[in-house]
């Protein structure tokens, strides 16, 4: 994934909110595949001409097959506040699925 492919929904001094494409890892894993976390770090390094290692806080995850909105912290202060919000229920996660055909039941639970 190249940093020019990032879809940035919001960015301020403390956070960056991006759209994670499906089938892209949200952070480094044993596969060694490129991932959203490293892509955002490259974007921050180039865009803001940052020397050395760029801080980026991973606040939550999305499974590789899942696409959606992700929030990352650009500062340690932002990471602490976002982590506190996650812990105290300040975040709401919603998952939507696209189905082919008509489901057999009106309501069910998907476990993956």
XYZ file of N, CA and C in Angstrom:
336
model
N 0.857 -1.178 0.000
C 0.000 0.000 0.000
C 0.895 1.230 0.000
N 0.602 2.151 -0.864
C 1.392 3.376 -0.978
C 0.679 4.512 -0.264
N 1.452 5.403 0.344
C 0.841 6.497 1.116
C -0.032 7.416 0.264
N 0.189 7.470 -1.029
C -0.670 8.306 -1.874
C -2.054 7.670 -2.073
N -2.179 6.380 -1.702
C -3.465 5.688 -1.796
C -4.320 5.847 -0.543
N -3.754 6.490 0.493
C -4.508 6.665 1.733
C -5.761 7.505 1.507
N -6.848 7.087 2.121
C -8.067 7.897 2.132
C -8.197 8.435 3.548
N -7.836 9.703 3.718
C -7.849 10.348 5.023
C -9.185 11.043 5.200
N -9.904 10.646 6.250
C -11.225 11.213 6.526
C -11.135 12.411 7.460
N -10.145 12.408 8.341
C -9.940 13.516 9.282
C -8.502 13.451 9.775
N -7.920 14.634 9.962
C -6.585 14.698 10.549
C -6.470 16.003 11.313
N -5.947 15.914 12.544
C -5.628 17.118 13.307
C -4.289 16.879 14.005
N -3.975 17.683 15.001
C -2.666 17.563 15.656
C -2.480 16.245 16.405
N -3.571 15.628 16.851
C -3.464 14.450 17.707
C -3.922 13.142 17.079
N -4.797 13.199 16.068
C -5.323 11.957 15.490
C -5.339 12.015 13.968
N -5.386 10.841 13.386
C -5.624 10.707 11.950
C -6.632 9.570 11.773
N -7.672 9.838 11.001
C -8.746 8.878 10.759
C -8.696 8.512 9.283
N -8.557 7.229 9.008
C -8.400 6.773 7.623
C -9.357 5.632 7.325
N -9.562 5.402 6.040
C -10.371 4.281 5.582
C -9.438 3.111 5.279
N -9.616 2.012 6.004
C -8.803 0.818 5.773
C -9.442 -0.012 4.669
N -8.697 -0.265 3.606
C -9.236 -1.123 2.547
C -9.359 -2.570 3.030
N -10.273 -3.292 2.420
C -10.399 -4.716 2.707
C -9.129 -5.438 2.286
N -8.823 -6.506 2.977
C -7.686 -7.382 2.676
C -6.327 -6.712 2.835
N -6.276 -5.637 3.615
C -5.017 -4.991 3.981
C -4.897 -5.108 5.494
N -3.744 -5.536 5.981
C -3.529 -5.633 7.420
C -3.534 -4.232 8.033
N -4.086 -4.118 9.231
C -4.109 -2.805 9.887
C -2.766 -2.484 10.531
N -1.974 -3.511 10.830
C -0.674 -3.306 11.474
C 0.268 -4.443 11.064
N 1.556 -4.292 11.350
C 2.502 -5.346 10.974
C 2.133 -6.686 11.606
N 2.346 -7.757 10.859
C 2.109 -9.100 11.377
C 3.155 -10.052 10.813
N 3.022 -11.335 11.140
C 4.025 -12.315 10.747
C 4.124 -12.514 9.239
N 3.118 -12.058 8.481
C 3.158 -12.225 7.022
C 4.216 -11.326 6.379
N 4.523 -10.216 7.036
C 5.469 -9.263 6.459
C 4.864 -8.418 5.355
N 3.555 -8.585 5.097
C 2.878 -7.796 4.065
C 2.845 -6.327 4.471
N 2.785 -5.457 3.469
C 2.616 -4.035 3.762
C 1.302 -3.871 4.513
N 1.219 -2.831 5.311
C 0.056 -2.658 6.169
C -0.272 -1.182 6.334
N -1.457 -0.907 6.831
C -1.949 0.456 6.968
C -1.110 1.269 7.954
N -0.728 0.673 9.080
C 0.057 1.354 10.103
C 1.353 1.913 9.508
N 2.123 1.061 8.836
C 3.388 1.510 8.239
C 3.166 2.534 7.133
N 2.081 2.378 6.391
C 1.752 3.324 5.329
C 1.480 4.720 5.912
N 0.739 4.774 7.012
C 0.446 6.061 7.647
C 1.726 6.677 8.199
N 2.591 5.858 8.780
C 3.869 6.382 9.289
C 4.691 6.998 8.153
N 4.714 6.336 7.001
C 5.439 6.897 5.843
C 4.802 8.221 5.414
N 3.475 8.255 5.377
C 2.752 9.475 5.011
C 3.136 10.624 5.955
N 3.118 10.368 7.261
C 3.447 11.419 8.238
C 4.892 11.882 8.086
N 5.791 10.947 7.880
C 7.217 11.280 7.727
C 7.443 12.192 6.523
N 6.839 11.840 5.396
C 7.021 12.610 4.162
C 6.259 13.938 4.223
N 4.999 13.898 4.624
C 4.156 15.093 4.618
C 4.672 16.173 5.557
N 5.153 15.765 6.732
C 5.586 16.740 7.735
C 7.100 16.795 7.879
N 7.812 16.155 6.935
C 9.268 16.193 6.899
C 9.860 15.857 8.270
N 9.392 14.763 8.857
C 9.817 14.354 10.199
C 11.087 13.512 10.111
N 12.099 13.895 10.870
C 13.315 13.071 10.910
C 13.136 11.898 11.881
N 13.885 10.845 11.684
C 13.864 9.727 12.621
C 12.568 8.947 12.606
N 12.304 8.275 13.718
C 11.128 7.424 13.841
C 9.890 8.278 14.103
N 8.814 7.988 13.409
C 7.554 8.720 13.545
C 6.658 7.978 14.541
N 6.087 8.712 15.503
C 5.161 8.097 16.456
C 3.798 7.911 15.792
N 3.215 6.742 15.988
C 1.841 6.488 15.577
C 1.276 5.468 16.545
N 0.154 5.808 17.157
C -0.473 4.915 18.127
C -1.614 4.133 17.507
N -1.559 2.820 17.663
C -2.634 1.943 17.197
C -3.650 1.818 18.332
N -4.841 2.356 18.128
C -5.853 2.424 19.179
C -6.796 1.229 19.134
N -7.081 0.732 17.956
C -7.953 -0.424 17.782
C -7.549 -1.132 16.504
N -8.134 -2.260 16.256
C -7.789 -3.058 15.071
C -9.038 -3.426 14.291
N -8.819 -3.754 13.031
C -9.833 -4.380 12.187
C -9.169 -5.577 11.527
N -9.869 -6.681 11.471
C -9.327 -7.876 10.823
C -9.003 -7.577 9.360
N -8.024 -8.273 8.848
C -7.565 -8.059 7.474
C -8.702 -8.084 6.446
N -9.635 -9.056 6.486
C -10.685 -9.078 5.464
C -11.666 -7.901 5.564
N -11.678 -7.219 6.706
C -12.645 -6.156 6.970
C -12.107 -4.805 6.519
N -12.942 -4.041 5.853
C -12.603 -2.663 5.515
C -13.414 -1.731 6.386
N -12.903 -0.538 6.626
C -13.672 0.417 7.421
C -12.824 1.532 7.977
N -13.452 2.331 8.813
C -12.816 3.517 9.388
C -11.941 3.114 10.567
N -10.715 3.632 10.584
C -9.794 3.405 11.701
C -9.255 4.729 12.205
N -9.066 4.794 13.517
C -8.533 5.981 14.176
C -7.154 5.630 14.722
N -6.165 6.450 14.401
C -4.808 6.299 14.909
C -4.424 7.573 15.646
N -3.560 7.440 16.637
C -3.072 8.595 17.392
C -1.745 9.065 16.813
N -1.617 10.373 16.634
C -0.377 10.951 16.133
C 0.547 11.395 17.271
N 0.023 11.428 18.482
C 0.811 11.838 19.653
C 0.539 10.874 20.799
N 1.445 10.835 21.758
C 1.226 9.985 22.928
C 0.036 10.485 23.741
N -0.164 11.782 23.781
C -1.321 12.351 24.482
C -2.616 11.891 23.805
N -2.649 11.935 22.495
C -3.810 11.464 21.749
C -4.051 9.981 21.969
N -2.972 9.194 22.010
C -3.098 7.746 22.226
C -3.687 7.463 23.604
N -3.228 8.178 24.618
C -3.733 7.971 25.978
C -5.213 8.312 26.066
N -5.601 9.418 25.465
C -7.011 9.836 25.519
C -7.912 8.884 24.737
N -7.465 8.453 23.561
C -8.264 7.522 22.770
C -8.378 6.166 23.467
N -7.294 5.704 24.067
C -7.328 4.433 24.795
C -8.299 4.511 25.961
N -8.308 5.634 26.658
C -9.249 5.837 27.759
C -10.692 5.824 27.249
N -10.942 6.470 26.115
C -12.285 6.465 25.526
C -12.703 5.046 25.134
N -11.794 4.283 24.571
C -12.101 2.898 24.195
C -12.468 2.101 25.437
N -11.704 2.278 26.510
C -11.924 1.539 27.745
C -13.254 1.905 28.407
N -13.641 3.179 28.301
C -14.843 3.673 28.976
C -16.084 3.696 28.089
N -16.010 3.082 26.924
C -17.181 3.011 26.055
C -17.430 4.265 25.231
N -16.425 5.096 25.060
C -16.566 6.323 24.281
C -16.516 6.106 22.774
N -16.195 4.902 22.363
C -16.175 4.544 20.945
C -17.369 3.656 20.675
N -17.936 3.785 19.513
C -18.993 2.875 19.095
C -18.542 2.203 17.808
N -18.579 0.893 17.804
C -18.221 0.143 16.605
C -19.490 -0.421 15.992
N -19.616 -0.249 14.692
C -20.733 -0.833 13.954
C -20.168 -1.574 12.756
N -20.708 -2.731 12.529
C -20.287 -3.550 11.399
C -21.469 -3.750 10.468
N -21.238 -3.573 9.196
C -22.264 -3.790 8.182
C -21.752 -4.844 7.219
N -22.651 -5.655 6.730
C -22.283 -6.705 5.787
C -23.112 -6.562 4.520
N -22.500 -6.863 3.400
C -23.204 -6.900 2.125
C -23.481 -8.370 1.831
N -24.731 -8.673 1.590
C -25.134 -10.059 1.361
C -25.537 -10.281 -0.084
N -25.328 -11.485 -0.543
C -25.813 -11.883 -1.855
C -27.004 -12.809 -1.653
N -28.138 -12.471 -2.205
C -29.330 -13.299 -2.022
C -30.121 -12.880 -0.802
N -31.090 -13.712 -0.445
C -31.969 -13.434 0.693
C -31.593 -14.373 1.836
N -31.268 -13.812 3.017
C -30.914 -14.678 4.144
C -32.079 -15.573 4.559
N -31.768 -16.738 5.090
C -32.789 -17.687 5.526
C -33.524 -17.174 6.774
N -32.836 -16.377 7.590
C -33.448 -15.832 8.802
C -33.322 -14.315 8.805
N -34.210 -13.641 9.525
C -34.186 -12.165 9.601
C -33.016 -11.686 10.462
N -32.625 -12.481 11.447
C -31.586 -12.061 12.375
C -30.706 -13.251 12.690
N -29.395 -13.011 12.797
C -28.445 -14.060 13.142
C -27.154 -13.421 13.595
N -26.245 -14.219 14.063
C -24.934 -13.737 14.488
C -23.879 -14.392 13.606
N -22.980 -13.572 13.097
C -21.861 -14.078 12.310
C -20.656 -14.151 13.205
N -20.055 -15.314 13.272
C -18.819 -15.484 14.022
C -17.725 -15.879 13.033
N -16.649 -15.083 13.040
C -15.559 -15.332 12.107
C -14.268 -15.421 12.887
